[in-house]
Amino acid sequence: MICDNCGSKETYVKEYHHKYNDIEFYSKRRFCSKCNNLVYDEELDNEASKKAIREKNKILGVDPDKIIALRKKYNLTQEQFSKIIGCAKKTLISYEQGTSVPNDIYIVTLKMLLENPNIIKPMIESNLSRYSQEEYQKITSKLSIIYDEEDNKKENQELSKYNGYTEYSLSKVKNLILYLSQNTILKTKLLKELFYCDFISYKNIGKSITGLEYKKYQFGPVPRNYEQILNKLIQSKSISLNLIIDSDYECNQISSIEKPNTKDFAKEELDIINRVIKYFKNYSSKKIVDYSHKEKAFTDTKENNLISYDYAFDIEDI
Ligand SMILES: [Zn+2]
């Protein structure tokens, strides 16, 4: 590399303090050894201008790393996220890579999204024409999973005797339901088996498996928001629900569609789950309901109230 100023070929690289208007940063630049003039170096100069754009974006409140983190949080593709913002996909890519400074209009949108990610849903709703029906469904189903997870985190943040002092895990709830319904199971029976898996786990290893809370309903202990949980799994096509009419009995049958991920469970948890399945293998819905009605967890809890995991110690080993 040659110095434009004096023609010398001797150059050196040093950390340079850049300061223009409101931005300030350090990056390596090349200088002439004779006259100390700045010497053009494609690689270093590109790096410096990238840094300049990054710094500028940070000051504007649209830090590329935060944009990527926000998009990933909602599990959105660049294509989907660019539609939400209203820009072209390649424009979003340049913001994420920090190779360009967003236009004023996109800055406003991006800042709003970064400051308050909850507006993502209303933003989609107010620009429905941007999405095909399929895209809309894909995006909103991704969002609903995140929103539900956040809701559950909020609700269940405090560890207590009602969740078995265990943090709620949506993925464990899902995998446990998938595991229990592998060979098709009646809904009522599934709800009871969830209860036994969690309570026996609490009794044996001091923690529930899923962190679910259980309520006393007239037909036994059931996960507090089981309708919501099952609906979500049906919507995401993880399980299917079939109404079967068995003699004069009306029953809901649940079958897993997705394969459970057993790696989600510790070995001792899986052992408990298998014991519960084996024990109730030949139980009808009615029989397991009657069985659960004898538990202190059921008899000593008021209807519609949460059941304390303390009662786990009164449950017979299975
Ligand atoms: Zn020079």
PDB file of N, CA, C and O in Angstrom, residues 148-180:
ATOM      1  N   ASP A 148     -48.002 -17.103  25.431  1.00  0.00           N
ATOM      2  CA  ASP A 148     -48.425 -18.043  26.462  1.00  0.00           C
ATOM      3  C   ASP A 148     -47.294 -18.349  27.428  1.00  0.00           C
ATOM      4  O   ASP A 148     -47.482 -18.414  28.629  1.00  0.00           O
ATOM      5  N   GLU A 149     -46.099 -18.525  26.854  1.00  0.00           N
ATOM      6  CA  GLU A 149     -44.951 -18.819  27.714  1.00  0.00           C
ATOM      7  C   GLU A 149     -44.722 -17.680  28.686  1.00  0.00           C
ATOM      8  O   GLU A 149     -44.463 -17.901  29.862  1.00  0.00           O
ATOM      9  N   GLU A 150     -44.838 -16.448  28.172  1.00  0.00           N
ATOM     10  CA  GLU A 150     -44.615 -15.295  29.038  1.00  0.00           C
ATOM     11  C   GLU A 150     -45.692 -15.202  30.119  1.00  0.00           C
ATOM     12  O   GLU A 150     -45.393 -14.913  31.263  1.00  0.00           O
ATOM     13  N   ASP A 151     -46.922 -15.485  29.721  1.00  0.00           N
ATOM     14  CA  ASP A 151     -48.019 -15.472  30.686  1.00  0.00           C
ATOM     15  C   ASP A 151     -47.760 -16.464  31.796  1.00  0.00           C
ATOM     16  O   ASP A 151     -47.886 -16.159  32.972  1.00  0.00           O
ATOM     17  N   ASN A 152     -47.377 -17.654  31.377  1.00  0.00           N
ATOM     18  CA  ASN A 152     -47.157 -18.699  32.368  1.00  0.00           C
ATOM     19  C   ASN A 152     -45.979 -18.381  33.275  1.00  0.00           C
ATOM     20  O   ASN A 152     -46.011 -18.681  34.453  1.00  0.00           O
ATOM     21  N   LYS A 153     -44.957 -17.763  32.693  1.00  0.00           N
ATOM     22  CA  LYS A 153     -43.815 -17.376  33.508  1.00  0.00           C
ATOM     23  C   LYS A 153     -44.267 -16.387  34.570  1.00  0.00           C
ATOM     24  O   LYS A 153     -43.927 -16.509  35.726  1.00  0.00           O
ATOM     25  N   LYS A 154     -45.054 -15.401  34.109  1.00  0.00           N
ATOM     26  CA  LYS A 154     -45.522 -14.373  35.027  1.00  0.00           C
ATOM     27  C   LYS A 154     -46.344 -14.995  36.142  1.00  0.00           C
ATOM     28  O   LYS A 154     -46.141 -14.729  37.301  1.00  0.00           O
ATOM     29  N   GLU A 155     -47.289 -15.849  35.715  1.00  0.00           N
ATOM     30  CA  GLU A 155     -48.192 -16.441  36.687  1.00  0.00           C
ATOM     31  C   GLU A 155     -47.460 -17.325  37.693  1.00  0.00           C
ATOM     32  O   GLU A 155     -47.813 -17.421  38.839  1.00  0.00           O
ATOM     33  N   ASN A 156     -46.460 -18.009  37.144  1.00  0.00           N
ATOM     34  CA  ASN A 156     -45.862 -19.064  37.943  1.00  0.00           C
ATOM     35  C   ASN A 156     -44.468 -18.727  38.438  1.00  0.00           C
ATOM     36  O   ASN A 156     -43.722 -19.606  38.798  1.00  0.00           O
ATOM     37  N   GLN A 157     -44.158 -17.437  38.410  1.00  0.00           N
ATOM     38  CA  GLN A 157     -42.810 -17.061  38.760  1.00  0.00           C
ATOM     39  C   GLN A 157     -42.442 -17.552  40.151  1.00  0.00           C
ATOM     40  O   GLN A 157     -41.346 -18.007  40.374  1.00  0.00           O
ATOM     41  N   GLU A 158     -43.392 -17.435  41.058  1.00  0.00           N
ATOM     42  CA  GLU A 158     -43.073 -17.815  42.424  1.00  0.00           C
ATOM     43  C   GLU A 158     -43.183 -19.307  42.621  1.00  0.00           C
ATOM     44  O   GLU A 158     -44.194 -19.919  42.305  1.00  0.00           O
ATOM     45  N   LEU A 159     -42.133 -19.880  43.141  1.00  0.00           N
ATOM     46  CA  LEU A 159     -42.174 -21.303  43.419  1.00  0.00           C
ATOM     47  C   LEU A 159     -42.957 -21.483  44.720  1.00  0.00           C
ATOM     48  O   LEU A 159     -42.725 -20.776  45.693  1.00  0.00           O
ATOM     49  N   SER A 160     -43.894 -22.410  44.692  1.00  0.00           N
ATOM     50  CA  SER A 160     -44.720 -22.587  45.872  1.00  0.00           C
ATOM     51  C   SER A 160     -45.156 -24.033  45.988  1.00  0.00           C
ATOM     52  O   SER A 160     -44.868 -24.849  45.111  1.00  0.00           O
ATOM     53  N   LYS A 161     -45.898 -24.308  47.048  1.00  0.00           N
ATOM     54  CA  LYS A 161     -46.377 -25.674  47.233  1.00  0.00           C
ATOM     55  C   LYS A 161     -47.412 -26.045  46.183  1.00  0.00           C
ATOM     56  O   LYS A 161     -47.777 -27.203  46.043  1.00  0.00           O
ATOM     57  N   TYR A 162     -47.893 -25.043  45.418  1.00  0.00           N
ATOM     58  CA  TYR A 162     -48.901 -25.345  44.388  1.00  0.00           C
ATOM     59  C   TYR A 162     -48.300 -25.752  43.039  1.00  0.00           C
ATOM     60  O   TYR A 162     -49.000 -26.245  42.173  1.00  0.00           O
ATOM     61  N   ASN A 163     -46.996 -25.491  42.864  1.00  0.00           N
ATOM     62  CA  ASN A 163     -46.359 -25.997  41.629  1.00  0.00           C
ATOM     63  C   ASN A 163     -45.251 -26.993  41.965  1.00  0.00           C
ATOM     64  O   ASN A 163     -44.436 -27.344  41.116  1.00  0.00           O
ATOM     65  N   GLY A 164     -45.241 -27.418  43.220  1.00  0.00           N
ATOM     66  CA  GLY A 164     -44.219 -28.373  43.643  1.00  0.00           C
ATOM     67  C   GLY A 164     -42.835 -27.744  43.672  1.00  0.00           C
ATOM     68  O   GLY A 164     -41.839 -28.403  43.425  1.00  0.00           O
ATOM     69  N   TYR A 165     -42.798 -26.450  43.963  1.00  0.00           N
ATOM     70  CA  TYR A 165     -41.551 -25.690  44.010  1.00  0.00           C
ATOM     71  C   TYR A 165     -40.718 -25.931  42.753  1.00  0.00           C
ATOM     72  O   TYR A 165     -39.493 -26.093  42.801  1.00  0.00           O
ATOM     73  N   THR A 166     -41.422 -25.973  41.632  1.00  0.00           N
ATOM     74  CA  THR A 166     -40.759 -26.267  40.361  1.00  0.00           C
ATOM     75  C   THR A 166     -41.194 -25.242  39.329  1.00  0.00           C
ATOM     76  O   THR A 166     -42.376 -24.925  39.233  1.00  0.00           O
ATOM     77  N   GLU A 167     -40.229 -24.736  38.594  1.00  0.00           N
ATOM     78  CA  GLU A 167     -40.533 -23.758  37.555  1.00  0.00           C
ATOM     79  C   GLU A 167     -41.355 -24.413  36.445  1.00  0.00           C
ATOM     80  O   GLU A 167     -41.055 -25.525  36.021  1.00  0.00           O
ATOM     81  N   TYR A 168     -42.366 -23.700  35.995  1.00  0.00           N
ATOM     82  CA  TYR A 168     -43.231 -24.227  34.943  1.00  0.00           C
ATOM     83  C   TYR A 168     -42.439 -24.426  33.656  1.00  0.00           C
ATOM     84  O   TYR A 168     -41.684 -23.554  33.249  1.00  0.00           O
ATOM     85  N   SER A 169     -42.602 -25.581  33.042  1.00  0.00           N
ATOM     86  CA  SER A 169     -41.932 -25.832  31.766  1.00  0.00           C
ATOM     87  C   SER A 169     -42.953 -26.247  30.725  1.00  0.00           C
ATOM     88  O   SER A 169     -43.487 -27.348  30.770  1.00  0.00           O
ATOM     89  N   LEU A 170     -43.195 -25.335  29.790  1.00  0.00           N
ATOM     90  CA  LEU A 170     -44.156 -25.617  28.724  1.00  0.00           C
ATOM     91  C   LEU A 170     -43.696 -26.812  27.897  1.00  0.00           C
ATOM     92  O   LEU A 170     -44.497 -27.663  27.502  1.00  0.00           O
ATOM     93  N   SER A 171     -42.398 -26.899  27.686  1.00  0.00           N
ATOM     94  CA  SER A 171     -41.916 -27.997  26.840  1.00  0.00           C
ATOM     95  C   SER A 171     -42.071 -29.338  27.555  1.00  0.00           C
ATOM     96  O   SER A 171     -42.398 -30.350  26.927  1.00  0.00           O
ATOM     97  N   LYS A 172     -41.888 -29.353  28.878  1.00  0.00           N
ATOM     98  CA  LYS A 172     -42.108 -30.616  29.600  1.00  0.00           C
ATOM     99  C   LYS A 172     -43.587 -30.992  29.625  1.00  0.00           C
ATOM    100  O   LYS A 172     -43.935 -32.173  29.518  1.00  0.00           O
ATOM    101  N   VAL A 173     -44.452 -29.993  29.773  1.00  0.00           N
ATOM    102  CA  VAL A 173     -45.889 -30.275  29.751  1.00  0.00           C
ATOM    103  C   VAL A 173     -46.233 -30.920  28.418  1.00  0.00           C
ATOM    104  O   VAL A 173     -46.885 -31.958  28.351  1.00  0.00           O
ATOM    105  N   LYS A 174     -45.745 -30.306  27.358  1.00  0.00           N
ATOM    106  CA  LYS A 174     -46.032 -30.812  26.019  1.00  0.00           C
ATOM    107  C   LYS A 174     -45.493 -32.240  25.849  1.00  0.00           C
ATOM    108  O   LYS A 174     -46.216 -33.141  25.427  1.00  0.00           O
ATOM    109  N   ASN A 175     -44.240 -32.437  26.204  1.00  0.00           N
ATOM    110  CA  ASN A 175     -43.653 -33.767  26.001  1.00  0.00           C
ATOM    111  C   ASN A 175     -44.280 -34.834  26.891  1.00  0.00           C
ATOM    112  O   ASN A 175     -44.390 -35.987  26.485  1.00  0.00           O
ATOM    113  N   LEU A 176     -44.707 -34.422  28.076  1.00  0.00           N
ATOM    114  CA  LEU A 176     -45.366 -35.401  28.941  1.00  0.00           C
ATOM    115  C   LEU A 176     -46.721 -35.804  28.348  1.00  0.00           C
ATOM    116  O   LEU A 176     -47.075 -36.988  28.318  1.00  0.00           O
ATOM    117  N   ILE A 177     -47.443 -34.823  27.834  1.00  0.00           N
ATOM    118  CA  ILE A 177     -48.735 -35.136  27.204  1.00  0.00           C
ATOM    119  C   ILE A 177     -48.513 -36.018  25.967  1.00  0.00           C
ATOM    120  O   ILE A 177     -49.207 -37.008  25.761  1.00  0.00           O
ATOM    121  N   LEU A 178     -47.503 -35.673  25.170  1.00  0.00           N
ATOM    122  CA  LEU A 178     -47.212 -36.489  23.981  1.00  0.00           C
ATOM    123  C   LEU A 178     -46.852 -37.923  24.380  1.00  0.00           C
ATOM    124  O   LEU A 178     -47.282 -38.887  23.753  1.00  0.00           O
ATOM    125  N   TYR A 179     -46.078 -38.026  25.448  1.00  0.00           N
ATOM    126  CA  TYR A 179     -45.629 -39.358  25.897  1.00  0.00           C
ATOM    127  C   TYR A 179     -46.812 -40.186  26.390  1.00  0.00           C
ATOM    128  O   TYR A 179     -46.950 -41.359  26.059  1.00  0.00           O
ATOM    129  N   LEU A 180     -47.668 -39.558  27.194  1.00  0.00           N
ATOM    130  CA  LEU A 180     -48.801 -40.294  27.765  1.00  0.00           C
ATOM    131  C   LEU A 180     -49.858 -40.651  26.708  1.00  0.00           C
ATOM    132  O   LEU A 180     -50.622 -41.597  26.890  1.00  0.00           O
TER     133      LEU A 180
END
